[in-house]
mmCIF file of C-alpha atoms and ligand atoms in Angstrom:
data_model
loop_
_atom_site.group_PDB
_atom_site.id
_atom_site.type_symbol
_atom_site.label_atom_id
_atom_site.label_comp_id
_atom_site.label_asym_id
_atom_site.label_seq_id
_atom_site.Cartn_x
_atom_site.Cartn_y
_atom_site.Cartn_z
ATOM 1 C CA UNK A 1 41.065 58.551 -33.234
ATOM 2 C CA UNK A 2 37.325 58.958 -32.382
ATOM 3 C CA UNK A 3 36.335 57.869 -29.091
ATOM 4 C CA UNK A 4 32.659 57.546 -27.191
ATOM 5 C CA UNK A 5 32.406 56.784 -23.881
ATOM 6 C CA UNK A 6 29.390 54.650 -23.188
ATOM 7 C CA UNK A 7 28.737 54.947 -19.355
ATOM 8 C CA UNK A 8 25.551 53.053 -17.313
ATOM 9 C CA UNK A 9 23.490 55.431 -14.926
ATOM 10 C CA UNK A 10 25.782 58.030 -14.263
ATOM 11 C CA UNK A 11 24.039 58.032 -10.031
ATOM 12 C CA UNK A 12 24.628 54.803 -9.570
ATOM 13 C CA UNK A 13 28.039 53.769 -11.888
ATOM 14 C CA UNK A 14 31.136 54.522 -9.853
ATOM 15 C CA UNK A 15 33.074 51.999 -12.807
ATOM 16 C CA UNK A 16 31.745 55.085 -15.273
ATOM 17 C CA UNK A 17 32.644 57.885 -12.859
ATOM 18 C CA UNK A 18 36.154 56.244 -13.360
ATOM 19 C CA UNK A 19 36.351 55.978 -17.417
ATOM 20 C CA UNK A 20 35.224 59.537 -17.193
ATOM 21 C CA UNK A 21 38.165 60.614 -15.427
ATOM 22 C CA UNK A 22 40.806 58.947 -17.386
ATOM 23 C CA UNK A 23 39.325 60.133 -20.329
ATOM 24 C CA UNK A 24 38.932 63.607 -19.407
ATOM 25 C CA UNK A 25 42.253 63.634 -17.756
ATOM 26 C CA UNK A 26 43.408 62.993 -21.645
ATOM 27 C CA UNK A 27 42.401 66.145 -22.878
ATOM 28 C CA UNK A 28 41.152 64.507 -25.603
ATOM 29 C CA UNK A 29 37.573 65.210 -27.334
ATOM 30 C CA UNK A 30 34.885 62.522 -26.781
ATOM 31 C CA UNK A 31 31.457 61.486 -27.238
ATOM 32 C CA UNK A 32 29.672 60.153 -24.488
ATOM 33 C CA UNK A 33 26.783 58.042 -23.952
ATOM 34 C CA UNK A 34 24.357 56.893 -21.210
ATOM 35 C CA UNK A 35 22.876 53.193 -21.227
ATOM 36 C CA UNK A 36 20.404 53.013 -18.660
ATOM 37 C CA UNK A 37 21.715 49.544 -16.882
ATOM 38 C CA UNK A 38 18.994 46.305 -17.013
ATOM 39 C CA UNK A 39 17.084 48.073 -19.703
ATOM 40 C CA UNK A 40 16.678 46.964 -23.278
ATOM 41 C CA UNK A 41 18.817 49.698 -24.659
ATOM 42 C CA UNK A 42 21.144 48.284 -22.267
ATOM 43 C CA UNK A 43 20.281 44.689 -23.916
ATOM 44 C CA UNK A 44 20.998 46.518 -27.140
ATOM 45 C CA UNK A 45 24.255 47.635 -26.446
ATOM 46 C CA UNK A 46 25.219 43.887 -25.008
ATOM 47 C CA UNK A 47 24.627 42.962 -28.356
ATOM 48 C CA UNK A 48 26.111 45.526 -30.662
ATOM 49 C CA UNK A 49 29.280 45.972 -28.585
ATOM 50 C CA UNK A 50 29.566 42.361 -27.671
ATOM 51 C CA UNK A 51 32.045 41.275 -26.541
ATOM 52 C CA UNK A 52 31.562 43.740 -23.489
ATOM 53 C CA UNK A 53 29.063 42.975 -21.097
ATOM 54 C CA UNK A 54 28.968 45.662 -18.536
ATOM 55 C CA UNK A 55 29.090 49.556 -18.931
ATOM 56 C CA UNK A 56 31.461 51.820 -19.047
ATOM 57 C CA UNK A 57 33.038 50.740 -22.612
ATOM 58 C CA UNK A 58 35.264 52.725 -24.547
ATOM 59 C CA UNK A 59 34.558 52.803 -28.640
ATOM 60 C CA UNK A 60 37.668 54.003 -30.205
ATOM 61 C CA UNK A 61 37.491 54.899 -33.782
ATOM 62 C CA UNK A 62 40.458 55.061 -36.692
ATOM 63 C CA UNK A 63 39.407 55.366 -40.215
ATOM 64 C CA UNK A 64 37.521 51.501 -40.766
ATOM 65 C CA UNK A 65 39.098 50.108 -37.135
ATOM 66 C CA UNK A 66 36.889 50.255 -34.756
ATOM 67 C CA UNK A 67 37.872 48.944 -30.987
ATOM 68 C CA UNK A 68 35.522 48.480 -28.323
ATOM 69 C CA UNK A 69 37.148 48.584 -24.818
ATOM 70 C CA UNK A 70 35.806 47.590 -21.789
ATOM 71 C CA UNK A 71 36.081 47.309 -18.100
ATOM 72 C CA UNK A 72 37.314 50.955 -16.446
ATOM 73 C CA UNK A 73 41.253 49.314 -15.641
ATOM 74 C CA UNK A 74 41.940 48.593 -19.373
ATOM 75 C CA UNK A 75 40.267 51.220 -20.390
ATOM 76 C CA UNK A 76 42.791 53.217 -18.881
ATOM 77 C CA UNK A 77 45.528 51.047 -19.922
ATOM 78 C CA UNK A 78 44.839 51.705 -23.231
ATOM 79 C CA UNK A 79 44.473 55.427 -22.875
ATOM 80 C CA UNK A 80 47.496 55.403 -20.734
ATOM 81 C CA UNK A 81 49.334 53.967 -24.073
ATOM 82 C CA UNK A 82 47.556 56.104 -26.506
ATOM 83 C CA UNK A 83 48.016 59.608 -24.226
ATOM 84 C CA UNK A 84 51.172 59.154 -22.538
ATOM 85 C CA UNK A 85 51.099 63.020 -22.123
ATOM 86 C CA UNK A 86 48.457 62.712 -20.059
ATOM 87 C CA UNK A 87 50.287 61.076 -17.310
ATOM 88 C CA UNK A 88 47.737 58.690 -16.073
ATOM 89 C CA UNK A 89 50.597 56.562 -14.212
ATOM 90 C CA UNK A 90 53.083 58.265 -12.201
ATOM 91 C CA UNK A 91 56.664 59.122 -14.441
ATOM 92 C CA UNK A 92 58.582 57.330 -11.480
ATOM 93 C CA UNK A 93 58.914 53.721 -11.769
ATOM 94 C CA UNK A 94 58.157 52.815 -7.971
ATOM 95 C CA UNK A 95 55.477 55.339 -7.670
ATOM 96 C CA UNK A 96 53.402 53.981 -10.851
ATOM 97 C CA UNK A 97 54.017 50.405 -9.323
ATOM 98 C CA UNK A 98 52.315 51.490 -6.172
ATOM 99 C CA UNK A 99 49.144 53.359 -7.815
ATOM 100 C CA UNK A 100 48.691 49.821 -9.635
ATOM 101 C CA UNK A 101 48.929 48.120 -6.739
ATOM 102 C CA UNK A 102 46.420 50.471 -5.324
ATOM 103 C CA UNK A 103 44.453 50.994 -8.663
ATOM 104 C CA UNK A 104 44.071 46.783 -8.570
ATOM 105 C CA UNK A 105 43.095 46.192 -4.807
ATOM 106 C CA UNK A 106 40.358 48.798 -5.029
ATOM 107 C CA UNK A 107 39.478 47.261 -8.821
ATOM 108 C CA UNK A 108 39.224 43.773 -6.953
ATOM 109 C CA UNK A 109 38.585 44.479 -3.428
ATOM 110 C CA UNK A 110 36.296 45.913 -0.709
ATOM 111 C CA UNK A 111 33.661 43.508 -1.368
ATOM 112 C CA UNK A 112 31.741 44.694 2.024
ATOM 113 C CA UNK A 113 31.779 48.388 1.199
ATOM 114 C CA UNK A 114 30.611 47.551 -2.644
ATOM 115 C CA UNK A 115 27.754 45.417 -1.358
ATOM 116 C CA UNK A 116 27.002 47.788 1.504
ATOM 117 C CA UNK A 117 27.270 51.332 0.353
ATOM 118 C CA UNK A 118 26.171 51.516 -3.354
ATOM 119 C CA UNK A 119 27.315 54.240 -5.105
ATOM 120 C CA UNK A 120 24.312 56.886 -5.451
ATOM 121 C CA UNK A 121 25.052 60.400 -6.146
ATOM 122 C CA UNK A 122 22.098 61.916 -5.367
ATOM 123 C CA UNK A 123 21.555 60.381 -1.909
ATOM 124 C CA UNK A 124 22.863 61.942 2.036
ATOM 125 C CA UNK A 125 22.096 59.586 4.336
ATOM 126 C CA UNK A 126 22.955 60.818 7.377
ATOM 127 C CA UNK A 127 22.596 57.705 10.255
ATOM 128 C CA UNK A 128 24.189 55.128 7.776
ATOM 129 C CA UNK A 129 26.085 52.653 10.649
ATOM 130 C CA UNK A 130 28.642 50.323 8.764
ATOM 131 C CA UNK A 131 28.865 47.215 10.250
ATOM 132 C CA UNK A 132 32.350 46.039 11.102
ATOM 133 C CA UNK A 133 33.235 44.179 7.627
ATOM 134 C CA UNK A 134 32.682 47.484 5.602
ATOM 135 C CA UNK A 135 34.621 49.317 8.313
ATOM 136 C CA UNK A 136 37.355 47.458 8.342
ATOM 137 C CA UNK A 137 37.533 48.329 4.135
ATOM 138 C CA UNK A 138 36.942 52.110 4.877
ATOM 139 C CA UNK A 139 39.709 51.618 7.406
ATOM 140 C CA UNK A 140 42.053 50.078 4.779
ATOM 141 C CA UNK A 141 41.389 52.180 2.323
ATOM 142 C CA UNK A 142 42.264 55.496 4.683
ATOM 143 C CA UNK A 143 45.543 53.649 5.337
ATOM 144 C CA UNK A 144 46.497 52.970 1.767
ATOM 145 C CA UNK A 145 45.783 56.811 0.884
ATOM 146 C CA UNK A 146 48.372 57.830 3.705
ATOM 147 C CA UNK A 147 50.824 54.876 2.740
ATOM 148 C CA UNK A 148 50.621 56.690 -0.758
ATOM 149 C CA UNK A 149 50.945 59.958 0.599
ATOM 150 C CA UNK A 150 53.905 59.218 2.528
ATOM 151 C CA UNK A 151 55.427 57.290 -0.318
ATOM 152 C CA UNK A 152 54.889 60.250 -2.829
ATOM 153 C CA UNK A 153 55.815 63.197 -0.204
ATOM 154 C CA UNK A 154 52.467 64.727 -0.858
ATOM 155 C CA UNK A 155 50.451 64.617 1.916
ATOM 156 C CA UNK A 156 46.968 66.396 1.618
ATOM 157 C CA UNK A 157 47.308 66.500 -2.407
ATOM 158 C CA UNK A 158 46.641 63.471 -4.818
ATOM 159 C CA UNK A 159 47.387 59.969 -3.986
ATOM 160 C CA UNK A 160 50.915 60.224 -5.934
ATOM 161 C CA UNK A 161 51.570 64.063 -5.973
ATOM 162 C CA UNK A 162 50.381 67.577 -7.275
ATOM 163 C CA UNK A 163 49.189 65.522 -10.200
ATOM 164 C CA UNK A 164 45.432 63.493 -10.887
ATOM 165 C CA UNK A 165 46.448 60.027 -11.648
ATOM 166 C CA UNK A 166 44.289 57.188 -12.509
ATOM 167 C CA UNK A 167 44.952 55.845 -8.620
ATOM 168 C CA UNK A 168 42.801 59.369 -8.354
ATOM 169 C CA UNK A 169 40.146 57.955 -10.683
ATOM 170 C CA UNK A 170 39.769 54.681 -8.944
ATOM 171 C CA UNK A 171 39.391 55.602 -5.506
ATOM 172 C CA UNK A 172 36.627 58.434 -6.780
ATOM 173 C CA UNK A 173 33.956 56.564 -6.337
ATOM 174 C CA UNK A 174 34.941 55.721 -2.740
ATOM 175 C CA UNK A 175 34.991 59.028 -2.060
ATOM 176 C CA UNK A 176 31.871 59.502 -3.317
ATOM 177 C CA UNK A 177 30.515 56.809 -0.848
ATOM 178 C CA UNK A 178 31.733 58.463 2.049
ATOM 179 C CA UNK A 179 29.707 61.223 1.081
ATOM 180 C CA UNK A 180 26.807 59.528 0.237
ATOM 181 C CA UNK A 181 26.952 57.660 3.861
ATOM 182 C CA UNK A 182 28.348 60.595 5.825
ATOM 183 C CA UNK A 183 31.123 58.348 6.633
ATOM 184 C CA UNK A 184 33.406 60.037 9.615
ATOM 185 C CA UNK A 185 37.334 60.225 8.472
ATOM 186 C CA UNK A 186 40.045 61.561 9.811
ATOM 187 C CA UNK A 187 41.463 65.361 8.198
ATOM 188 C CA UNK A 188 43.508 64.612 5.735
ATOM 189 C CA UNK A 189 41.477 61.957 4.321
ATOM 190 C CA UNK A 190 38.738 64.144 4.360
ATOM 191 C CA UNK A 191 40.824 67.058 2.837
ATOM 192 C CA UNK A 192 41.713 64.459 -0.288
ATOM 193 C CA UNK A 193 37.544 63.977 -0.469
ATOM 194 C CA UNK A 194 36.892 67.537 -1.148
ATOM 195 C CA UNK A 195 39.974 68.100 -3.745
ATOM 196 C CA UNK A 196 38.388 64.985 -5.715
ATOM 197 C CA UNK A 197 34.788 66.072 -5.286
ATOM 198 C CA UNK A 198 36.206 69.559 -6.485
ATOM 199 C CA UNK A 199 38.269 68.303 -9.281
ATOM 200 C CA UNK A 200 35.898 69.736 -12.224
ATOM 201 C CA UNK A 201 35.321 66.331 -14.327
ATOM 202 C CA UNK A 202 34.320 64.940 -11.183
ATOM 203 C CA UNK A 203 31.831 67.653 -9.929
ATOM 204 C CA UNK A 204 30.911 67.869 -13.711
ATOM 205 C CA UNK A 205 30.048 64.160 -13.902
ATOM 206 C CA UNK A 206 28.038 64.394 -10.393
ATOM 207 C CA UNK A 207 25.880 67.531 -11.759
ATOM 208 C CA UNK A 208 24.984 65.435 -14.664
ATOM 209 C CA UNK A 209 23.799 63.032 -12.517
ATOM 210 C CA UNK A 210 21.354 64.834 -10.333
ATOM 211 C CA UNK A 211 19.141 65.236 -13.830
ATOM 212 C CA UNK A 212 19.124 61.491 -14.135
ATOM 213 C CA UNK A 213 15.200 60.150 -13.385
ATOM 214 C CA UNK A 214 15.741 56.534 -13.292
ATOM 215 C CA UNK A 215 15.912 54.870 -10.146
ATOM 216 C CA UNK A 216 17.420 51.044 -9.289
ATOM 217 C CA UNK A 217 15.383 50.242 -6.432
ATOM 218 C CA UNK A 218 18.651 47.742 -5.005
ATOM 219 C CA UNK A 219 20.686 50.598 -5.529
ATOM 220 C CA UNK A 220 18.256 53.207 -2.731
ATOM 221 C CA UNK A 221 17.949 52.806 0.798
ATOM 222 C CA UNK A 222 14.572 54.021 2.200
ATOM 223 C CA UNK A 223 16.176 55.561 5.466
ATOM 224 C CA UNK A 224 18.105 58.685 5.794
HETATM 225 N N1 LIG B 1 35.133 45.605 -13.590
HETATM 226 C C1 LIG B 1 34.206 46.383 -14.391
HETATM 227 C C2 LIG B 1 32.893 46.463 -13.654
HETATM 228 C C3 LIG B 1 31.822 47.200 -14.429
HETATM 229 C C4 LIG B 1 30.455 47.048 -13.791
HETATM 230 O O1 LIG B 1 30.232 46.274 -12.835
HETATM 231 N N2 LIG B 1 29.510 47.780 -14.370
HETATM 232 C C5 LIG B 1 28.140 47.728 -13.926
HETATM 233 C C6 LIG B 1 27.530 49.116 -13.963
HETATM 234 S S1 LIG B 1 28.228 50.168 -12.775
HETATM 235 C C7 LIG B 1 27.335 46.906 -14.924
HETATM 236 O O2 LIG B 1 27.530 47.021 -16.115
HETATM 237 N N3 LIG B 1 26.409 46.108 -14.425
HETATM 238 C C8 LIG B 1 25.544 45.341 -15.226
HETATM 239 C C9 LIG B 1 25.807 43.877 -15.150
HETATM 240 O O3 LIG B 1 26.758 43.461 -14.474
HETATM 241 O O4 LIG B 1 25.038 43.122 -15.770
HETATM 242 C C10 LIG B 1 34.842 47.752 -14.710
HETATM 243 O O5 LIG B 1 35.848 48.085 -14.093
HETATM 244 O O6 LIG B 1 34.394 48.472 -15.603
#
């Protein structure tokens, strides 16, 4: 099986920063791909992958199959079936319940902090306020992280353990927001930042990014 990850603006795509985890976290070899997002190439790749609309999107290759995959949750549902080695859920059968749970609220959820902190990698603002909708999602999300913690014994570590799930890969985005917006959190939560920021497919994907030149103008703030 052949696979190519096909990922929009690696700055501003949290949804690819997640693909890019999974698939890493498989071990497996891939090709990857970036589509600059409401370009024509990006047009182009609406119509030659269609059915999937938005970026990332998986192309797995076998011999004359070829599957296209898309949206970041089944594309690690698939590679969660294909790599079972790779232990993208957690082997217990409560734990990989909860990191669903958690993997689908933050897939579905946390509309203020998505509208009002877009992910941007190579941005520091440093006076970014949230306003009391988006704090009320960081503040949620902080609990959910220790509820995990303290569900998994692992306090400090990854959301279910000494191991990087896929709950890992969908809250790295976040993380990356609270970066990006100097967004104040208590220690531990701040400790579980820096291990994900540190995790080398992440820091890997975020170096790639600073060489990106294009810029989404809805995507920058002018202040710092
Ligand atoms: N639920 C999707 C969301 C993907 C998504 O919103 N991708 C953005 C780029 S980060 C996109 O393709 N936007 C273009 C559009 O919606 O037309 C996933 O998990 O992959």
């Amino acid at each position: 099986m052949q696979y190519k990850l096909v990922m929009g603006n690696r700055v501003y795509s949290g949804w690819s920063l997640r693909a890019w985890l999974v698939l890493r976290q498989t071990r497996h070899e891939f090709q990857h791909e970036v589509v600059p997002l409401y370009t024509e190439e990006f047009d182009l790749f609406r119509k030659e992958c269609f059915p999937a609309r938005q970026l990332p999107a998986l192309i797995a290759t076998e011999g004359d199959t070829r599957r296209i995959i898309w949206d970041s949750l089944s594309i690690t549902e698939f590679l969660s079936e294909r790599h079972p080695d790779a232990g993208l859920w957690p082997e217990d059968a409560s734990m990989r319940a909860a990191a669903r749970s958690l993997c689908a609220e933050m897939h579905s959820g946390f509309k203020a902090l998505r509208a009002k902190m877009p992910v941007n990698l190579k941005r520091h603002y440093k006076s970014f306020s949230p306003d009391d909708e988006t704090l009320a999602d960081i503040r949620r999300i902080c609990d959910l992280w220790k509820w995990a913690w303290a569900e998994s014994d692992g306090e400090g570590a990854y959301l279910f353990g000494e191991r990087f799930t896929a709950a890992d890969a969908f809250f790295a985005p976040v993380v990356s927001r609270f970066r990006t917006y100097s967004i104040d959190l208590d220690d531990l939560s701040n400790a579980y930042c820096d291990l994900l920021l540190r995790h080398p497919a992440t820091a890997e994907f975020i170096e790639a990014a600073q060489s990106e030149t294009w810029v989404m103008e809805h995507n920058e703030f002018n202040s710092e």
